[in-house]
Short mmCIF file of N, CA and C and ligand atoms in Angstrom, two decimals:
data_model
loop_
_atom_site.label_atom_id
_atom_site.label_comp_id
_atom_site.label_asym_id
_atom_site.label_seq_id
_atom_site.Cartn_x
_atom_site.Cartn_y
_atom_site.Cartn_z
N MET A 1 0.84 -1.20 0.00
CA MET A 1 0.00 0.00 0.00
C MET A 1 0.87 1.24 0.00
N ASN A 2 0.62 2.19 -0.90
CA ASN A 2 1.31 3.48 -0.77
C ASN A 2 0.35 4.47 -0.13
N PHE A 3 0.80 5.71 0.10
CA PHE A 3 -0.04 6.66 0.85
C PHE A 3 -1.33 6.96 0.10
N ASP A 4 -1.21 6.91 -1.23
CA ASP A 4 -2.35 7.12 -2.09
C ASP A 4 -3.49 6.16 -1.77
N GLU A 5 -3.13 4.92 -1.61
CA GLU A 5 -4.16 3.91 -1.32
C GLU A 5 -4.69 4.08 0.10
N TYR A 6 -3.82 4.51 1.01
CA TYR A 6 -4.31 4.79 2.37
C TYR A 6 -5.31 5.95 2.34
N ALA A 7 -5.00 6.97 1.54
CA ALA A 7 -5.92 8.11 1.44
C ALA A 7 -7.26 7.65 0.91
N LYS A 8 -7.22 6.71 -0.03
CA LYS A 8 -8.48 6.20 -0.59
C LYS A 8 -9.31 5.46 0.47
N THR A 9 -8.63 4.86 1.45
CA THR A 9 -9.40 4.16 2.50
C THR A 9 -10.17 5.18 3.35
N ALA A 10 -9.68 6.43 3.41
CA ALA A 10 -10.42 7.49 4.11
C ALA A 10 -11.68 7.84 3.31
N VAL A 11 -11.52 7.98 2.01
CA VAL A 11 -12.67 8.27 1.14
C VAL A 11 -13.71 7.16 1.27
N ASP A 12 -13.23 5.93 1.22
CA ASP A 12 -14.15 4.78 1.30
C ASP A 12 -14.95 4.80 2.60
N LEU A 13 -14.26 5.11 3.70
CA LEU A 13 -14.96 5.11 4.99
C LEU A 13 -16.01 6.22 5.06
N VAL A 14 -15.64 7.42 4.62
CA VAL A 14 -16.59 8.54 4.68
C VAL A 14 -17.82 8.25 3.82
N ASN A 15 -17.62 7.62 2.68
CA ASN A 15 -18.74 7.36 1.76
C ASN A 15 -19.54 6.11 2.11
N ALA A 16 -19.03 5.34 3.05
CA ALA A 16 -19.72 4.09 3.40
C ALA A 16 -20.76 4.33 4.48
N GLN A 17 -21.70 3.42 4.56
CA GLN A 17 -22.64 3.45 5.68
C GLN A 17 -22.06 2.56 6.77
N VAL A 18 -21.83 3.15 7.95
CA VAL A 18 -21.27 2.36 9.06
C VAL A 18 -22.11 2.57 10.32
N GLU A 19 -23.40 2.32 10.17
CA GLU A 19 -24.32 2.52 11.29
C GLU A 19 -24.43 1.28 12.17
N THR A 20 -24.30 0.12 11.59
CA THR A 20 -24.49 -1.12 12.34
C THR A 20 -23.29 -2.06 12.12
N LEU A 21 -23.26 -3.10 12.92
CA LEU A 21 -22.20 -4.10 12.78
C LEU A 21 -22.23 -4.75 11.40
N ASP A 22 -23.43 -4.98 10.89
CA ASP A 22 -23.56 -5.55 9.55
C ASP A 22 -22.99 -4.61 8.49
N ASP A 23 -23.26 -3.31 8.66
CA ASP A 23 -22.71 -2.31 7.73
C ASP A 23 -21.18 -2.42 7.71
N VAL A 24 -20.60 -2.47 8.92
CA VAL A 24 -19.14 -2.47 9.03
C VAL A 24 -18.56 -3.75 8.42
N ARG A 25 -19.23 -4.88 8.65
CA ARG A 25 -18.77 -6.15 8.06
C ARG A 25 -18.83 -6.05 6.54
N ALA A 26 -19.91 -5.48 6.03
CA ALA A 26 -20.06 -5.34 4.58
C ALA A 26 -18.99 -4.41 4.02
N PHE A 27 -18.67 -3.37 4.79
CA PHE A 27 -17.67 -2.39 4.36
C PHE A 27 -16.30 -3.06 4.16
N PHE A 28 -15.91 -3.90 5.10
CA PHE A 28 -14.60 -4.56 4.99
C PHE A 28 -14.63 -5.78 4.10
N GLY A 29 -15.80 -6.29 3.84
CA GLY A 29 -15.91 -7.52 3.05
C GLY A 29 -16.07 -8.70 3.98
N SER A 30 -17.06 -9.54 3.71
CA SER A 30 -17.43 -10.58 4.68
C SER A 30 -16.32 -11.61 4.90
N ASP A 31 -15.36 -11.69 3.97
CA ASP A 31 -14.27 -12.66 4.13
C ASP A 31 -13.05 -12.08 4.85
N SER A 32 -13.11 -10.80 5.19
CA SER A 32 -11.92 -10.14 5.74
C SER A 32 -11.73 -10.46 7.22
N TRP A 33 -10.50 -10.26 7.70
CA TRP A 33 -10.24 -10.47 9.13
C TRP A 33 -10.99 -9.43 9.95
N GLN A 34 -11.19 -8.24 9.34
CA GLN A 34 -11.91 -7.18 10.06
C GLN A 34 -13.36 -7.59 10.34
N ALA A 35 -13.99 -8.25 9.35
CA ALA A 35 -15.38 -8.67 9.52
C ALA A 35 -15.50 -9.66 10.67
N THR A 36 -14.47 -10.50 10.82
CA THR A 36 -14.48 -11.50 11.88
C THR A 36 -14.25 -10.85 13.25
N GLU A 37 -13.35 -9.87 13.29
CA GLU A 37 -12.92 -9.34 14.58
C GLU A 37 -13.65 -8.09 15.07
N CYS A 38 -14.43 -7.46 14.19
CA CYS A 38 -15.02 -6.18 14.61
C CYS A 38 -16.18 -6.38 15.58
N GLY A 39 -16.38 -5.39 16.43
CA GLY A 39 -17.47 -5.41 17.41
C GLY A 39 -18.14 -4.05 17.48
N GLU A 40 -19.07 -3.93 18.43
CA GLU A 40 -19.84 -2.68 18.54
C GLU A 40 -18.96 -1.46 18.79
N ARG A 41 -17.86 -1.66 19.54
CA ARG A 41 -16.94 -0.54 19.78
C ARG A 41 -16.36 -0.02 18.48
N ASP A 42 -16.06 -0.94 17.58
CA ASP A 42 -15.51 -0.53 16.28
C ASP A 42 -16.55 0.26 15.48
N VAL A 43 -17.80 -0.18 15.57
CA VAL A 43 -18.88 0.52 14.86
C VAL A 43 -18.93 1.96 15.34
N ALA A 44 -18.94 2.16 16.66
CA ALA A 44 -19.01 3.51 17.22
C ALA A 44 -17.79 4.32 16.82
N ALA A 45 -16.61 3.71 16.90
CA ALA A 45 -15.37 4.43 16.58
C ALA A 45 -15.30 4.79 15.10
N LEU A 46 -15.76 3.90 14.24
CA LEU A 46 -15.71 4.18 12.80
C LEU A 46 -16.73 5.25 12.41
N ARG A 47 -17.89 5.21 13.08
CA ARG A 47 -18.91 6.21 12.79
C ARG A 47 -18.37 7.61 13.14
N LYS A 48 -17.75 7.71 14.32
CA LYS A 48 -17.19 8.98 14.76
C LYS A 48 -16.02 9.38 13.85
N GLY A 49 -15.18 8.41 13.54
CA GLY A 49 -14.03 8.68 12.68
C GLY A 49 -14.46 9.17 11.30
N SER A 50 -15.50 8.55 10.78
CA SER A 50 -16.01 8.93 9.48
C SER A 50 -16.47 10.38 9.46
N LYS A 51 -17.15 10.81 10.53
CA LYS A 51 -17.62 12.20 10.63
C LYS A 51 -16.45 13.17 10.65
N ARG A 52 -15.42 12.81 11.41
CA ARG A 52 -14.27 13.72 11.54
C ARG A 52 -13.48 13.78 10.23
N LEU A 53 -13.40 12.67 9.53
CA LEU A 53 -12.71 12.68 8.24
C LEU A 53 -13.50 13.52 7.23
N ARG A 54 -14.84 13.43 7.30
CA ARG A 54 -15.66 14.23 6.39
C ARG A 54 -15.38 15.73 6.59
N GLU A 55 -15.19 16.12 7.85
CA GLU A 55 -14.91 17.54 8.13
C GLU A 55 -13.64 18.01 7.41
N VAL A 56 -12.66 17.12 7.33
CA VAL A 56 -11.42 17.48 6.63
C VAL A 56 -11.72 17.77 5.16
N PHE A 57 -12.55 16.92 4.55
CA PHE A 57 -12.93 17.12 3.14
C PHE A 57 -13.74 18.42 2.97
N GLU A 58 -14.63 18.68 3.93
CA GLU A 58 -15.45 19.89 3.85
C GLU A 58 -14.58 21.15 3.96
N HIS A 59 -13.64 21.14 4.89
CA HIS A 59 -12.72 22.28 5.01
C HIS A 59 -11.94 22.47 3.72
N GLY A 60 -11.38 21.41 3.23
CA GLY A 60 -10.54 21.49 2.02
C GLY A 60 -11.31 22.00 0.83
N SER A 61 -12.51 21.44 0.60
CA SER A 61 -13.26 21.81 -0.60
C SER A 61 -13.82 23.22 -0.49
N ALA A 62 -13.95 23.74 0.75
CA ALA A 62 -14.47 25.10 0.92
C ALA A 62 -13.33 26.13 0.99
N GLY A 63 -12.11 25.68 0.77
CA GLY A 63 -10.98 26.61 0.76
C GLY A 63 -10.44 26.94 2.15
N ARG A 64 -10.90 26.20 3.17
CA ARG A 64 -10.40 26.46 4.53
C ARG A 64 -9.17 25.60 4.78
N ASP A 65 -8.07 26.02 4.19
CA ASP A 65 -6.83 25.23 4.20
C ASP A 65 -6.31 24.99 5.61
N ILE A 66 -6.19 26.06 6.39
CA ILE A 66 -5.64 25.95 7.75
C ILE A 66 -6.53 25.04 8.60
N ALA A 67 -7.84 25.19 8.45
CA ALA A 67 -8.77 24.36 9.23
C ALA A 67 -8.61 22.89 8.87
N ALA A 68 -8.38 22.60 7.60
CA ALA A 68 -8.16 21.22 7.17
C ALA A 68 -6.90 20.66 7.81
N VAL A 69 -5.85 21.47 7.83
CA VAL A 69 -4.58 21.05 8.44
C VAL A 69 -4.77 20.80 9.93
N GLU A 70 -5.45 21.73 10.60
CA GLU A 70 -5.66 21.58 12.04
C GLU A 70 -6.48 20.34 12.36
N ALA A 71 -7.52 20.11 11.57
CA ALA A 71 -8.36 18.93 11.80
C ALA A 71 -7.55 17.65 11.61
N LEU A 72 -6.68 17.65 10.59
CA LEU A 72 -5.87 16.45 10.35
C LEU A 72 -4.82 16.27 11.44
N ASN A 73 -4.25 17.37 11.92
CA ASN A 73 -3.27 17.25 12.99
C ASN A 73 -3.90 16.67 14.26
N LEU A 74 -5.14 17.08 14.54
CA LEU A 74 -5.84 16.52 15.70
C LEU A 74 -6.09 15.03 15.50
N LEU A 75 -6.46 14.67 14.27
CA LEU A 75 -6.70 13.25 13.98
C LEU A 75 -5.41 12.43 14.07
N LEU A 76 -4.30 13.04 13.63
CA LEU A 76 -3.01 12.33 13.72
C LEU A 76 -2.64 12.07 15.19
N GLU A 77 -3.00 13.04 16.03
CA GLU A 77 -2.72 12.90 17.45
C GLU A 77 -3.58 11.78 18.05
N ALA A 78 -4.83 11.73 17.62
CA ALA A 78 -5.77 10.73 18.16
C ALA A 78 -5.51 9.33 17.61
N HIS A 79 -4.87 9.27 16.43
CA HIS A 79 -4.63 7.97 15.80
C HIS A 79 -3.16 7.80 15.41
N PRO A 80 -2.29 7.65 16.40
CA PRO A 80 -0.86 7.52 16.10
C PRO A 80 -0.59 6.24 15.31
N VAL A 81 0.36 6.35 14.39
CA VAL A 81 0.65 5.18 13.55
C VAL A 81 1.97 4.52 13.92
N GLN A 82 2.03 3.27 13.63
CA GLN A 82 3.26 2.50 13.75
C GLN A 82 3.70 2.14 12.32
N PRO A 83 4.71 2.85 11.78
CA PRO A 83 5.14 2.54 10.42
C PRO A 83 6.00 1.29 10.39
N ARG A 84 6.03 0.66 9.25
CA ARG A 84 6.80 -0.57 9.11
C ARG A 84 7.13 -0.79 7.64
N ILE A 85 8.39 -1.12 7.35
CA ILE A 85 8.76 -1.43 5.97
C ILE A 85 8.31 -2.85 5.69
N SER A 86 7.64 -2.98 4.56
CA SER A 86 7.06 -4.28 4.26
C SER A 86 7.36 -4.66 2.82
N GLY A 87 7.36 -5.93 2.53
CA GLY A 87 7.58 -6.37 1.15
C GLY A 87 6.85 -7.67 0.91
N HIS A 88 5.99 -7.66 -0.07
CA HIS A 88 5.23 -8.87 -0.37
C HIS A 88 6.05 -9.77 -1.30
N GLU A 89 6.92 -9.13 -2.09
CA GLU A 89 7.87 -9.89 -2.91
C GLU A 89 9.24 -9.31 -2.61
N VAL A 90 10.30 -10.02 -2.98
CA VAL A 90 11.65 -9.54 -2.71
C VAL A 90 11.86 -8.20 -3.44
N ASN A 91 12.53 -7.26 -2.76
CA ASN A 91 12.82 -5.94 -3.33
C ASN A 91 11.59 -5.09 -3.61
N ASP A 92 10.48 -5.44 -3.04
CA ASP A 92 9.25 -4.67 -3.23
C ASP A 92 8.98 -3.88 -1.95
N TRP A 93 10.06 -3.27 -1.40
CA TRP A 93 9.90 -2.61 -0.10
C TRP A 93 9.02 -1.38 -0.20
N HIS A 94 8.07 -1.28 0.71
CA HIS A 94 7.24 -0.08 0.81
C HIS A 94 6.73 0.03 2.23
N MET A 95 6.19 1.22 2.54
CA MET A 95 5.74 1.46 3.89
C MET A 95 4.33 0.95 4.15
N HIS A 96 4.18 0.33 5.29
CA HIS A 96 2.84 0.02 5.79
C HIS A 96 2.68 0.77 7.10
N VAL A 97 1.49 1.22 7.38
CA VAL A 97 1.26 1.79 8.71
C VAL A 97 0.15 1.01 9.39
N THR A 98 0.31 0.83 10.67
CA THR A 98 -0.75 0.20 11.45
C THR A 98 -1.02 1.10 12.65
N GLY A 99 -2.15 0.90 13.27
CA GLY A 99 -2.49 1.68 14.46
C GLY A 99 -1.73 1.13 15.65
N ARG A 100 -1.61 1.97 16.70
CA ARG A 100 -0.96 1.50 17.93
C ARG A 100 -1.93 0.62 18.71
N GLY A 101 -3.20 0.96 18.62
CA GLY A 101 -4.20 0.08 19.23
C GLY A 101 -4.37 -1.10 18.29
N SER A 102 -5.02 -2.14 18.73
CA SER A 102 -5.08 -3.30 17.86
C SER A 102 -6.48 -3.54 17.30
N SER A 103 -7.43 -2.59 17.59
CA SER A 103 -8.80 -2.82 17.13
C SER A 103 -8.93 -2.59 15.63
N VAL A 104 -9.99 -3.13 15.08
CA VAL A 104 -10.29 -2.98 13.66
C VAL A 104 -10.41 -1.49 13.31
N ALA A 105 -11.13 -0.74 14.16
CA ALA A 105 -11.34 0.68 13.89
C ALA A 105 -10.03 1.46 13.98
N ALA A 106 -9.23 1.18 15.02
CA ALA A 106 -7.97 1.90 15.21
C ALA A 106 -7.06 1.68 14.01
N GLU A 107 -7.04 0.46 13.54
CA GLU A 107 -6.20 0.10 12.39
C GLU A 107 -6.63 0.88 11.14
N HIS A 108 -7.92 0.90 10.88
CA HIS A 108 -8.41 1.56 9.67
C HIS A 108 -8.22 3.07 9.77
N MET A 109 -8.53 3.64 10.93
CA MET A 109 -8.40 5.09 11.10
C MET A 109 -6.95 5.53 10.97
N ALA A 110 -6.02 4.77 11.53
CA ALA A 110 -4.62 5.15 11.46
C ALA A 110 -4.16 5.24 10.01
N GLY A 111 -4.49 4.25 9.22
CA GLY A 111 -4.10 4.26 7.81
C GLY A 111 -4.76 5.39 7.04
N ALA A 112 -6.05 5.59 7.30
CA ALA A 112 -6.83 6.61 6.59
C ALA A 112 -6.30 8.01 6.89
N VAL A 113 -6.06 8.28 8.17
CA VAL A 113 -5.59 9.61 8.58
C VAL A 113 -4.18 9.86 8.04
N TRP A 114 -3.33 8.86 8.14
CA TRP A 114 -1.96 9.00 7.62
C TRP A 114 -1.99 9.27 6.12
N GLY A 115 -2.79 8.51 5.40
CA GLY A 115 -2.90 8.69 3.95
C GLY A 115 -3.38 10.08 3.58
N LEU A 116 -4.39 10.58 4.28
CA LEU A 116 -4.92 11.91 3.97
C LEU A 116 -3.90 12.99 4.31
N ALA A 117 -3.18 12.81 5.42
CA ALA A 117 -2.19 13.80 5.83
C ALA A 117 -1.08 13.90 4.79
N VAL A 118 -0.59 12.77 4.31
CA VAL A 118 0.47 12.78 3.29
C VAL A 118 -0.08 13.37 1.99
N TRP A 119 -1.33 13.02 1.67
CA TRP A 119 -1.98 13.53 0.45
C TRP A 119 -2.04 15.06 0.49
N LEU A 120 -2.44 15.60 1.66
CA LEU A 120 -2.55 17.07 1.78
C LEU A 120 -1.19 17.73 1.56
N CYS A 121 -0.15 17.16 2.16
CA CYS A 121 1.18 17.76 2.00
C CYS A 121 1.66 17.66 0.56
N GLU A 122 1.28 16.61 -0.11
CA GLU A 122 1.72 16.38 -1.48
C GLU A 122 0.95 17.23 -2.49
N TYR A 123 -0.37 17.29 -2.35
CA TYR A 123 -1.21 17.92 -3.40
C TYR A 123 -2.00 19.15 -2.93
N GLY A 124 -2.13 19.33 -1.63
CA GLY A 124 -2.88 20.49 -1.12
C GLY A 124 -4.32 20.14 -0.79
N SER A 125 -4.87 20.87 0.19
CA SER A 125 -6.21 20.55 0.68
C SER A 125 -7.29 20.92 -0.34
N ALA A 126 -6.98 21.76 -1.33
CA ALA A 126 -7.98 22.14 -2.34
C ALA A 126 -8.39 20.92 -3.16
N ARG A 127 -7.61 19.85 -3.05
CA ARG A 127 -7.96 18.65 -3.81
C ARG A 127 -8.83 17.67 -3.03
N PHE A 128 -9.24 18.10 -1.83
CA PHE A 128 -10.26 17.33 -1.11
C PHE A 128 -11.60 17.83 -1.62
N GLY A 129 -12.47 16.94 -2.05
CA GLY A 129 -13.73 17.38 -2.63
C GLY A 129 -14.96 16.75 -1.98
N VAL A 130 -16.06 17.51 -2.02
CA VAL A 130 -17.38 17.00 -1.62
C VAL A 130 -18.26 17.13 -2.86
N CYS A 131 -18.96 16.07 -3.21
CA CYS A 131 -19.77 16.04 -4.42
C CYS A 131 -20.72 17.24 -4.49
N ALA A 132 -20.76 17.91 -5.64
CA ALA A 132 -21.60 19.10 -5.82
C ALA A 132 -23.08 18.76 -5.89
N ASP A 133 -23.40 17.49 -6.06
CA ASP A 133 -24.80 17.07 -6.03
C ASP A 133 -25.20 16.90 -4.57
N GLU A 134 -26.07 17.81 -4.08
CA GLU A 134 -26.40 17.80 -2.65
C GLU A 134 -27.05 16.51 -2.17
N ARG A 135 -27.74 15.83 -3.07
CA ARG A 135 -28.40 14.59 -2.66
C ARG A 135 -27.38 13.48 -2.45
N CYS A 136 -26.15 13.68 -2.93
CA CYS A 136 -25.13 12.63 -2.85
C CYS A 136 -24.26 12.80 -1.61
N GLY A 137 -23.48 13.85 -1.57
CA GLY A 137 -22.65 14.13 -0.41
C GLY A 137 -21.39 13.30 -0.29
N ASN A 138 -21.10 12.45 -1.27
CA ASN A 138 -19.87 11.67 -1.23
C ASN A 138 -18.64 12.57 -1.34
N VAL A 139 -17.56 12.11 -0.75
CA VAL A 139 -16.30 12.86 -0.85
C VAL A 139 -15.39 12.17 -1.87
N TYR A 140 -14.38 12.90 -2.34
CA TYR A 140 -13.44 12.34 -3.32
C TYR A 140 -12.11 13.07 -3.24
N LEU A 141 -11.10 12.47 -3.84
CA LEU A 141 -9.80 13.11 -3.99
C LEU A 141 -9.70 13.56 -5.44
N ASP A 142 -9.50 14.84 -5.63
CA ASP A 142 -9.47 15.40 -6.98
C ASP A 142 -8.09 15.18 -7.60
N THR A 143 -8.05 14.29 -8.58
CA THR A 143 -6.77 14.02 -9.25
C THR A 143 -6.75 14.62 -10.65
N SER A 144 -7.76 15.45 -10.97
CA SER A 144 -7.81 16.04 -12.31
C SER A 144 -6.61 16.97 -12.49
N SER A 145 -6.21 17.18 -13.75
CA SER A 145 -4.99 17.95 -14.00
C SER A 145 -5.17 19.42 -13.59
N ASN A 146 -6.39 19.96 -13.73
CA ASN A 146 -6.57 21.38 -13.41
C ASN A 146 -7.36 21.62 -12.12
N CYS A 147 -7.52 20.58 -11.31
CA CYS A 147 -8.19 20.71 -10.02
C CYS A 147 -9.60 21.29 -10.17
N CYS A 148 -10.38 20.73 -11.07
CA CYS A 148 -11.69 21.31 -11.35
C CYS A 148 -12.82 20.30 -11.19
N ARG A 149 -12.50 19.16 -10.61
CA ARG A 149 -13.55 18.16 -10.47
C ARG A 149 -14.59 18.62 -9.47
N ARG A 150 -15.88 18.40 -9.77
CA ARG A 150 -16.94 18.86 -8.86
C ARG A 150 -17.81 17.72 -8.35
N PHE A 151 -17.74 16.57 -8.99
CA PHE A 151 -18.62 15.47 -8.61
C PHE A 151 -17.81 14.24 -8.21
N CYS A 152 -18.43 13.39 -7.39
CA CYS A 152 -17.73 12.21 -6.90
C CYS A 152 -17.58 11.17 -8.00
N SER A 153 -18.49 11.21 -8.99
CA SER A 153 -18.50 10.15 -10.00
C SER A 153 -19.12 10.66 -11.28
N GLU A 154 -18.95 9.92 -12.35
CA GLU A 154 -19.56 10.22 -13.64
C GLU A 154 -21.08 10.23 -13.48
N ARG A 155 -21.57 9.30 -12.68
CA ARG A 155 -23.01 9.16 -12.49
C ARG A 155 -23.61 10.46 -11.95
N CYS A 156 -22.98 11.01 -10.91
CA CYS A 156 -23.49 12.25 -10.32
C CYS A 156 -23.35 13.41 -11.28
N ALA A 157 -22.26 13.46 -12.02
CA ALA A 157 -22.05 14.55 -12.99
C ALA A 157 -23.14 14.51 -14.05
N THR A 158 -23.43 13.34 -14.58
CA THR A 158 -24.44 13.19 -15.62
C THR A 158 -25.81 13.56 -15.07
N ARG A 159 -26.16 13.01 -13.91
CA ARG A 159 -27.46 13.25 -13.31
C ARG A 159 -27.68 14.75 -13.09
N SER A 160 -26.64 15.41 -12.60
CA SER A 160 -26.76 16.82 -12.30
C SER A 160 -26.88 17.66 -13.57
N HIS A 161 -26.15 17.27 -14.63
CA HIS A 161 -26.24 18.00 -15.89
C HIS A 161 -27.62 17.84 -16.52
N VAL A 162 -28.17 16.63 -16.42
CA VAL A 162 -29.50 16.38 -16.97
C VAL A 162 -30.52 17.23 -16.21
N ALA A 163 -30.42 17.27 -14.89
CA ALA A 163 -31.34 18.05 -14.06
C ALA A 163 -31.24 19.53 -14.39
N ALA A 164 -30.01 20.03 -14.55
CA ALA A 164 -29.81 21.45 -14.87
C ALA A 164 -30.40 21.77 -16.24
N HIS A 165 -30.23 20.85 -17.18
CA HIS A 165 -30.75 21.04 -18.54
C HIS A 165 -32.27 21.12 -18.51
N ARG A 166 -32.90 20.20 -17.75
CA ARG A 166 -34.37 20.19 -17.64
C ARG A 166 -34.86 21.49 -17.02
N ALA A 167 -34.14 21.95 -15.98
CA ALA A 167 -34.55 23.18 -15.29
C ALA A 167 -34.47 24.37 -16.25
N ARG A 168 -33.40 24.42 -17.04
CA ARG A 168 -33.26 25.52 -18.01
C ARG A 168 -34.38 25.48 -19.04
N LYS A 169 -34.72 24.26 -19.46
CA LYS A 169 -35.76 24.09 -20.47
C LYS A 169 -37.11 24.54 -19.92
N ARG A 170 -37.39 24.13 -18.66
CA ARG A 170 -38.65 24.53 -18.03
C ARG A 170 -38.72 26.05 -17.92
N ALA A 171 -37.61 26.66 -17.48
CA ALA A 171 -37.57 28.11 -17.31
C ALA A 171 -37.80 28.80 -18.65
N ALA A 172 -37.22 28.25 -19.70
CA ALA A 172 -37.36 28.83 -21.04
C ALA A 172 -38.81 28.71 -21.50
N GLU A 173 -39.46 27.61 -21.17
CA GLU A 173 -40.85 27.40 -21.58
C GLU A 173 -41.77 28.38 -20.88
N VAL A 174 -41.53 28.59 -19.58
CA VAL A 174 -42.35 29.52 -18.79
C VAL A 174 -42.20 30.93 -19.37
N GLU A 175 -40.96 31.30 -19.69
CA GLU A 175 -40.70 32.63 -20.24
C GLU A 175 -41.32 32.78 -21.62
N ALA A 176 -41.20 31.72 -22.41
CA ALA A 176 -41.68 31.77 -23.79
C ALA A 176 -43.20 31.75 -23.85
N GLY A 177 -43.86 31.23 -22.82
CA GLY A 177 -45.31 31.06 -22.82
C GLY A 177 -46.08 32.30 -23.24
N PRO A 178 -46.10 33.37 -22.40
CA PRO A 178 -46.88 34.57 -22.72
C PRO A 178 -46.42 35.22 -24.02
N ALA A 179 -45.11 35.19 -24.27
CA ALA A 179 -44.56 35.80 -25.48
C ALA A 179 -45.13 35.11 -26.72
N ASP A 180 -45.35 33.80 -26.58
CA ASP A 180 -45.89 33.06 -27.72
C ASP A 180 -47.35 33.44 -27.97
N LEU A 181 -48.05 33.70 -26.88
CA LEU A 181 -49.48 34.00 -27.01
C LEU A 181 -49.71 35.39 -27.61
N ALA A 182 -48.86 36.34 -27.26
CA ALA A 182 -49.06 37.73 -27.68
C ALA A 182 -49.25 37.88 -29.20
N PRO A 183 -48.35 37.34 -29.97
CA PRO A 183 -48.50 37.50 -31.41
C PRO A 183 -49.81 36.91 -31.92
N VAL A 184 -50.25 35.81 -31.30
CA VAL A 184 -51.49 35.17 -31.73
C VAL A 184 -52.65 36.16 -31.51
N ASP A 185 -52.64 36.81 -30.29
CA ASP A 185 -53.69 37.80 -30.00
C ASP A 185 -53.65 38.94 -31.00
N GLU A 186 -52.41 39.38 -31.27
CA GLU A 186 -52.24 40.47 -32.22
C GLU A 186 -52.82 40.11 -33.57
N VAL A 187 -52.51 38.92 -33.99
CA VAL A 187 -52.99 38.44 -35.29
C VAL A 187 -54.52 38.43 -35.28
N ALA A 188 -55.10 37.94 -34.14
CA ALA A 188 -56.56 37.85 -34.04
C ALA A 188 -57.16 39.24 -34.09
N GLU A 189 -56.52 40.18 -33.34
CA GLU A 189 -57.02 41.56 -33.30
C GLU A 189 -57.00 42.18 -34.69
N ARG A 190 -55.85 41.98 -35.36
CA ARG A 190 -55.71 42.53 -36.69
C ARG A 190 -56.77 41.95 -37.63
N ALA A 191 -57.02 40.67 -37.40
CA ALA A 191 -58.01 39.99 -38.25
C ALA A 191 -59.39 40.64 -38.03
N VAL A 192 -59.68 40.95 -36.74
CA VAL A 192 -60.97 41.57 -36.41
C VAL A 192 -61.07 42.96 -37.04
N VAL A 193 -59.94 43.71 -36.84
CA VAL A 193 -59.90 45.07 -37.38
C VAL A 193 -60.07 45.03 -38.90
N GLY A 194 -59.39 44.11 -39.50
CA GLY A 194 -59.41 43.97 -40.96
C GLY A 194 -60.79 43.65 -41.47
N ALA A 195 -61.53 42.89 -40.64
CA ALA A 195 -62.86 42.45 -41.07
C ALA A 195 -63.86 43.58 -40.88
ZN1 ZN B 201 1.97 -3.79 1.04
ZN1 ZN B 202 -21.84 12.25 -6.00
#
């Protein structure tokens, strides 16, 4: 795992539903060690962690750079990491981080917070995004070349563009309505006058 992938685990947690133990098991995957070991404490900790991570995205996407940094520094304090050089194959050395606590939630939060913190230093908090579709609310990491992404997914972008198009069309129809009728009246009046 590189920091990029750790940052993505923060996005995944914020966008996931973690209200119940079943939610949390589904989030990690039913075959995972986390699904086997997680308990109600993890549910509570992940729910709280998810809210705090969302705040970091909200600060970043609203241009509150210092607030995003401060929120992440507090999270780093609350979730200290234990780094470790790891290699799944020979010469494939890379960093892994684990939490100091051994719970499922502590482990996930440590990686997520570390990933987001490194991401912020590397790319800046302006690249933390909250989907512009209010009904969605998902967060994302903006990797676009010009930092202009506004939606969490293609699906939300398309849905929002279709909705905006329909709204414009409706507005145009309402405006065009009376204007369309006027000439008809004029024609009728002229016809009467002519007769
Ligand atoms: Zn690895
Ligand atoms: Zn969205």
